[in-house]
PDB file of C-alpha atoms in Angstrom:
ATOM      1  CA  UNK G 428     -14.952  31.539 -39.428  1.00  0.00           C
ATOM      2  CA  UNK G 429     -16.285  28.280 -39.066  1.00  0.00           C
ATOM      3  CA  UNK G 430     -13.585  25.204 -37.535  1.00  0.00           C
ATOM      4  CA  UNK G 431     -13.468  22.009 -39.469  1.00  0.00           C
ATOM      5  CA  UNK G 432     -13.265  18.588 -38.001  1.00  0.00           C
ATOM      6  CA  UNK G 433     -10.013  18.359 -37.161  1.00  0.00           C
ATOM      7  CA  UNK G 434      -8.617  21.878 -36.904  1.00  0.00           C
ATOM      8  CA  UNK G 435      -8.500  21.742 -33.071  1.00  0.00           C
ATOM      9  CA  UNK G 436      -5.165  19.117 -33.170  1.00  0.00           C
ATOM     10  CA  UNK G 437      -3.150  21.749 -35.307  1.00  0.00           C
ATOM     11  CA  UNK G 438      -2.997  23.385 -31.650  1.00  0.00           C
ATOM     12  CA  UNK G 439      -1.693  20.711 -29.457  1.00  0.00           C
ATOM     13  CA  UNK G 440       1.897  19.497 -28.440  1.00  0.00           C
ATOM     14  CA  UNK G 441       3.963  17.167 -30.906  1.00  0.00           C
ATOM     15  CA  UNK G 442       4.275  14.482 -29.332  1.00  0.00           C
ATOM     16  CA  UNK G 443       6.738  11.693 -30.310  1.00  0.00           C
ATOM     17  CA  UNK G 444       6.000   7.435 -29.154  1.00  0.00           C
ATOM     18  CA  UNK G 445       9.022   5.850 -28.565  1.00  0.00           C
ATOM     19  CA  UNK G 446      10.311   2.305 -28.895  1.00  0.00           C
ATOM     20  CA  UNK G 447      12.019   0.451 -26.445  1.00  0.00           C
ATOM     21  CA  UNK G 448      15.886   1.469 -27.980  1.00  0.00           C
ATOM     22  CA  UNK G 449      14.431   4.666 -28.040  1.00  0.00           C
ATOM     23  CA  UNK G 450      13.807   5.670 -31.306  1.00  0.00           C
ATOM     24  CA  UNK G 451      10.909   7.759 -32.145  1.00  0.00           C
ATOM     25  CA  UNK G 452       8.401   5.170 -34.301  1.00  0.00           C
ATOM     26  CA  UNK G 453       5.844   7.997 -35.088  1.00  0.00           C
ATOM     27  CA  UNK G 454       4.581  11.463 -33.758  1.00  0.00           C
ATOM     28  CA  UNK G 455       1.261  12.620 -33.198  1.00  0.00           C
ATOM     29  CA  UNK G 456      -0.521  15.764 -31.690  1.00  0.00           C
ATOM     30  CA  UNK G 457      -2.582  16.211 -28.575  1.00  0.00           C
ATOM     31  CA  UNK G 458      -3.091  17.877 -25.053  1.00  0.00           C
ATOM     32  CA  UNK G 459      -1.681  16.981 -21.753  1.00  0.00           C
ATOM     33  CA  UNK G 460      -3.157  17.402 -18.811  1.00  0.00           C
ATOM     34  CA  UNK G 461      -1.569  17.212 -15.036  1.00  0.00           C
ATOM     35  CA  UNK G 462      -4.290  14.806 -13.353  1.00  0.00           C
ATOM     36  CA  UNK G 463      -2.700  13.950 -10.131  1.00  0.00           C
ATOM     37  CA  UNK G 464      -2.982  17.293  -7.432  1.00  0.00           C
ATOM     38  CA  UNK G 465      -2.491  15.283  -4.791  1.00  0.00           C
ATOM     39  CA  UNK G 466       0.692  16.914  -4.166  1.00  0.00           C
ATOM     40  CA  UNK G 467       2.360  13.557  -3.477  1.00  0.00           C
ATOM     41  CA  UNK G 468       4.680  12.833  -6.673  1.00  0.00           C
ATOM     42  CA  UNK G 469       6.919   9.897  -5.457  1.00  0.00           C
ATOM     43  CA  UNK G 470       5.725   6.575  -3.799  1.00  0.00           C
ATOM     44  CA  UNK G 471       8.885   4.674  -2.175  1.00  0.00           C
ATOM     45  CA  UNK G 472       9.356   1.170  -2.718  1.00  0.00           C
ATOM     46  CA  UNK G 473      11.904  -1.637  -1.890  1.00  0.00           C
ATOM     47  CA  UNK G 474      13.656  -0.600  -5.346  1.00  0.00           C
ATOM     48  CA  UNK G 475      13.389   3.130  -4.843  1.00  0.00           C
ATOM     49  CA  UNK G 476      10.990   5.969  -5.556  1.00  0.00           C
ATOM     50  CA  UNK G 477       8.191   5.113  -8.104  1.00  0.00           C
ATOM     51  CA  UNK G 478       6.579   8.192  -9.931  1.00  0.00           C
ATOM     52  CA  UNK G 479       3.099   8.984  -8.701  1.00  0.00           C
ATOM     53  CA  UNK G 480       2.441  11.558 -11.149  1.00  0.00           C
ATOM     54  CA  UNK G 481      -0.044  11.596 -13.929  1.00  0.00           C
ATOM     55  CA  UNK G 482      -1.022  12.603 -16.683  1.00  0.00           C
ATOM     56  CA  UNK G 483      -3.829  12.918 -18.997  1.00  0.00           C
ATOM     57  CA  UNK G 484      -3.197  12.429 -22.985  1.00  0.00           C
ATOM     58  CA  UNK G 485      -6.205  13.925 -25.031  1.00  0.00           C
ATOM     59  CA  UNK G 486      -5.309  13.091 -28.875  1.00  0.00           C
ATOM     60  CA  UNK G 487      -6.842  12.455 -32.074  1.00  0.00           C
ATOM     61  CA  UNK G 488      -9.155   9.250 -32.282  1.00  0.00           C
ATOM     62  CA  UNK G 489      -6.846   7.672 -34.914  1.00  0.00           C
ATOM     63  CA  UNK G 490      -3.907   7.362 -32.373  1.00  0.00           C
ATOM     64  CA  UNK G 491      -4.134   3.728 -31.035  1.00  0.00           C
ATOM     65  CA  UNK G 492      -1.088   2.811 -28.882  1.00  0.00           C
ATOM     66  CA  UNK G 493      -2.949  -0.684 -27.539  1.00  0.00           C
ATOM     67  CA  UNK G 494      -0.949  -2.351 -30.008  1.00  0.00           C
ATOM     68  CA  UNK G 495       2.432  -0.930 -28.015  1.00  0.00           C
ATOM     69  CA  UNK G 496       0.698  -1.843 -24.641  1.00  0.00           C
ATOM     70  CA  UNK G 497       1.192  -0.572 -21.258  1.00  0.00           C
ATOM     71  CA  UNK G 498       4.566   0.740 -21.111  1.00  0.00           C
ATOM     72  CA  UNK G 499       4.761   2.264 -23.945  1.00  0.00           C
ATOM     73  CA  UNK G 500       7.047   5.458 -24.091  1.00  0.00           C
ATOM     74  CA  UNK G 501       5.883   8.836 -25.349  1.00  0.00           C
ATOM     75  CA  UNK G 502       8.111  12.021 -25.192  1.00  0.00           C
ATOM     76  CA  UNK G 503       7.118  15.547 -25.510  1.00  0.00           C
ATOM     77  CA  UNK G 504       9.389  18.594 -25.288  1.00  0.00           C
ATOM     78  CA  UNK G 505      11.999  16.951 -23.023  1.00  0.00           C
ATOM     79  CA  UNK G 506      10.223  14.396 -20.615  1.00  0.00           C
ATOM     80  CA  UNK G 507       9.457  10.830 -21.098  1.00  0.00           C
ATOM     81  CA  UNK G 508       6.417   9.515 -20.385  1.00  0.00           C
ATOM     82  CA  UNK G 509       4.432   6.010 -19.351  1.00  0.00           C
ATOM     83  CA  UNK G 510       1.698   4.289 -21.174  1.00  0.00           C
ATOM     84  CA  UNK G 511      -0.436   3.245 -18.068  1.00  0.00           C
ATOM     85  CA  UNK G 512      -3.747   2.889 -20.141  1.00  0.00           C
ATOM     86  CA  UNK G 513      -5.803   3.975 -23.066  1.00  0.00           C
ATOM     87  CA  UNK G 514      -9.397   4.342 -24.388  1.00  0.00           C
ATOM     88  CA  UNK G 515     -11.748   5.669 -26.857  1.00  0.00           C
ATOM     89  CA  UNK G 516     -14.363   9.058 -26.087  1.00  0.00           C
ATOM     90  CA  UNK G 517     -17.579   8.943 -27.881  1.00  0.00           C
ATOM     91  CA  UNK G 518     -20.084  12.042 -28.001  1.00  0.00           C
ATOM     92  CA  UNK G 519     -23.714  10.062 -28.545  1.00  0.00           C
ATOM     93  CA  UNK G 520     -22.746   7.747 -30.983  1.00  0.00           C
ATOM     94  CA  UNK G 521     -19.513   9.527 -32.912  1.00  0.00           C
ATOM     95  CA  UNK G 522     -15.946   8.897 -31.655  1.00  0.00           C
ATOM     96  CA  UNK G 523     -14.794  12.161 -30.184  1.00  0.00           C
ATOM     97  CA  UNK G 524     -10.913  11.525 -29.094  1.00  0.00           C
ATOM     98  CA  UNK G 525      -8.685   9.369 -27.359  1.00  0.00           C
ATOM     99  CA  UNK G 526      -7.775   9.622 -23.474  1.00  0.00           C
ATOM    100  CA  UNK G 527      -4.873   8.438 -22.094  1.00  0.00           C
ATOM    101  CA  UNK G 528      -3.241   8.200 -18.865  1.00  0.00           C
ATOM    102  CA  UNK G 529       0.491   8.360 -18.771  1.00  0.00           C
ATOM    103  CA  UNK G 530       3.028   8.556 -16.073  1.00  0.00           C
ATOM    104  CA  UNK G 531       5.944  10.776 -15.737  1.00  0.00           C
ATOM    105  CA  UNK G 532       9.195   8.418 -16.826  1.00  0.00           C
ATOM    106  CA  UNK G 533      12.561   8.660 -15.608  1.00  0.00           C
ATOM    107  CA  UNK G 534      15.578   6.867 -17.589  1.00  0.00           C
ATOM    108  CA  UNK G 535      17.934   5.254 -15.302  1.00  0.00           C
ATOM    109  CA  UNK G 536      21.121   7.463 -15.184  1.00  0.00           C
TER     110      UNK G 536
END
């Protein structure tokens, strides 16, 4: 059976970005993958611990979240995550996916 373009995202997570009430705005597909195995998940800092783990989003090219920014907040089957940044793959001279980088997020209380 031959895959059409496409077919691969039917497999991935739902994942839901967030606004800053926290109200899901849309939801998408994709993979995440743990990128930090450094073993080292919390950085302290004069206002606490700050998350050192991350994460890599690999979704469909249509997702843009530049126009959210940095910061933006995507949830997947019960954590929160970090916008940190957010680019475009291209195979030769066709856009492939997206790749993300995310941070684990942490709601105060």
């Amino acid at each position: 059976m031959e895959m059409k373009k496409g077919d691969v995202w039917g497999f991935g997570r739902e994942f839901f970005l967030m606004d800053e009430d926290g109200e899901k705005l849309r939801s998408f597909r994709g993979f995440l993958e743990h990128g930090g195995l450094s073993g080292r998940a919390y950085k302290k800092s004069r206002a606490g611990l700050v998350s050192q783990e991350k994460f890599r989003l690999i979704s469909e090219p249509c997702e843009d979240f530049l126009p959210f920014g940095a910061g933006a907040k995507i949830y997947c089957e019960g954590c929160s995550y970090e916008l940190i940044s957010s680019f475009q793959v291209y195979a030769g001279k066709a856009l492939s996916h997206r790749e993300s980088v995310l941070r684990r997020w942490e709601r105060d209380g």
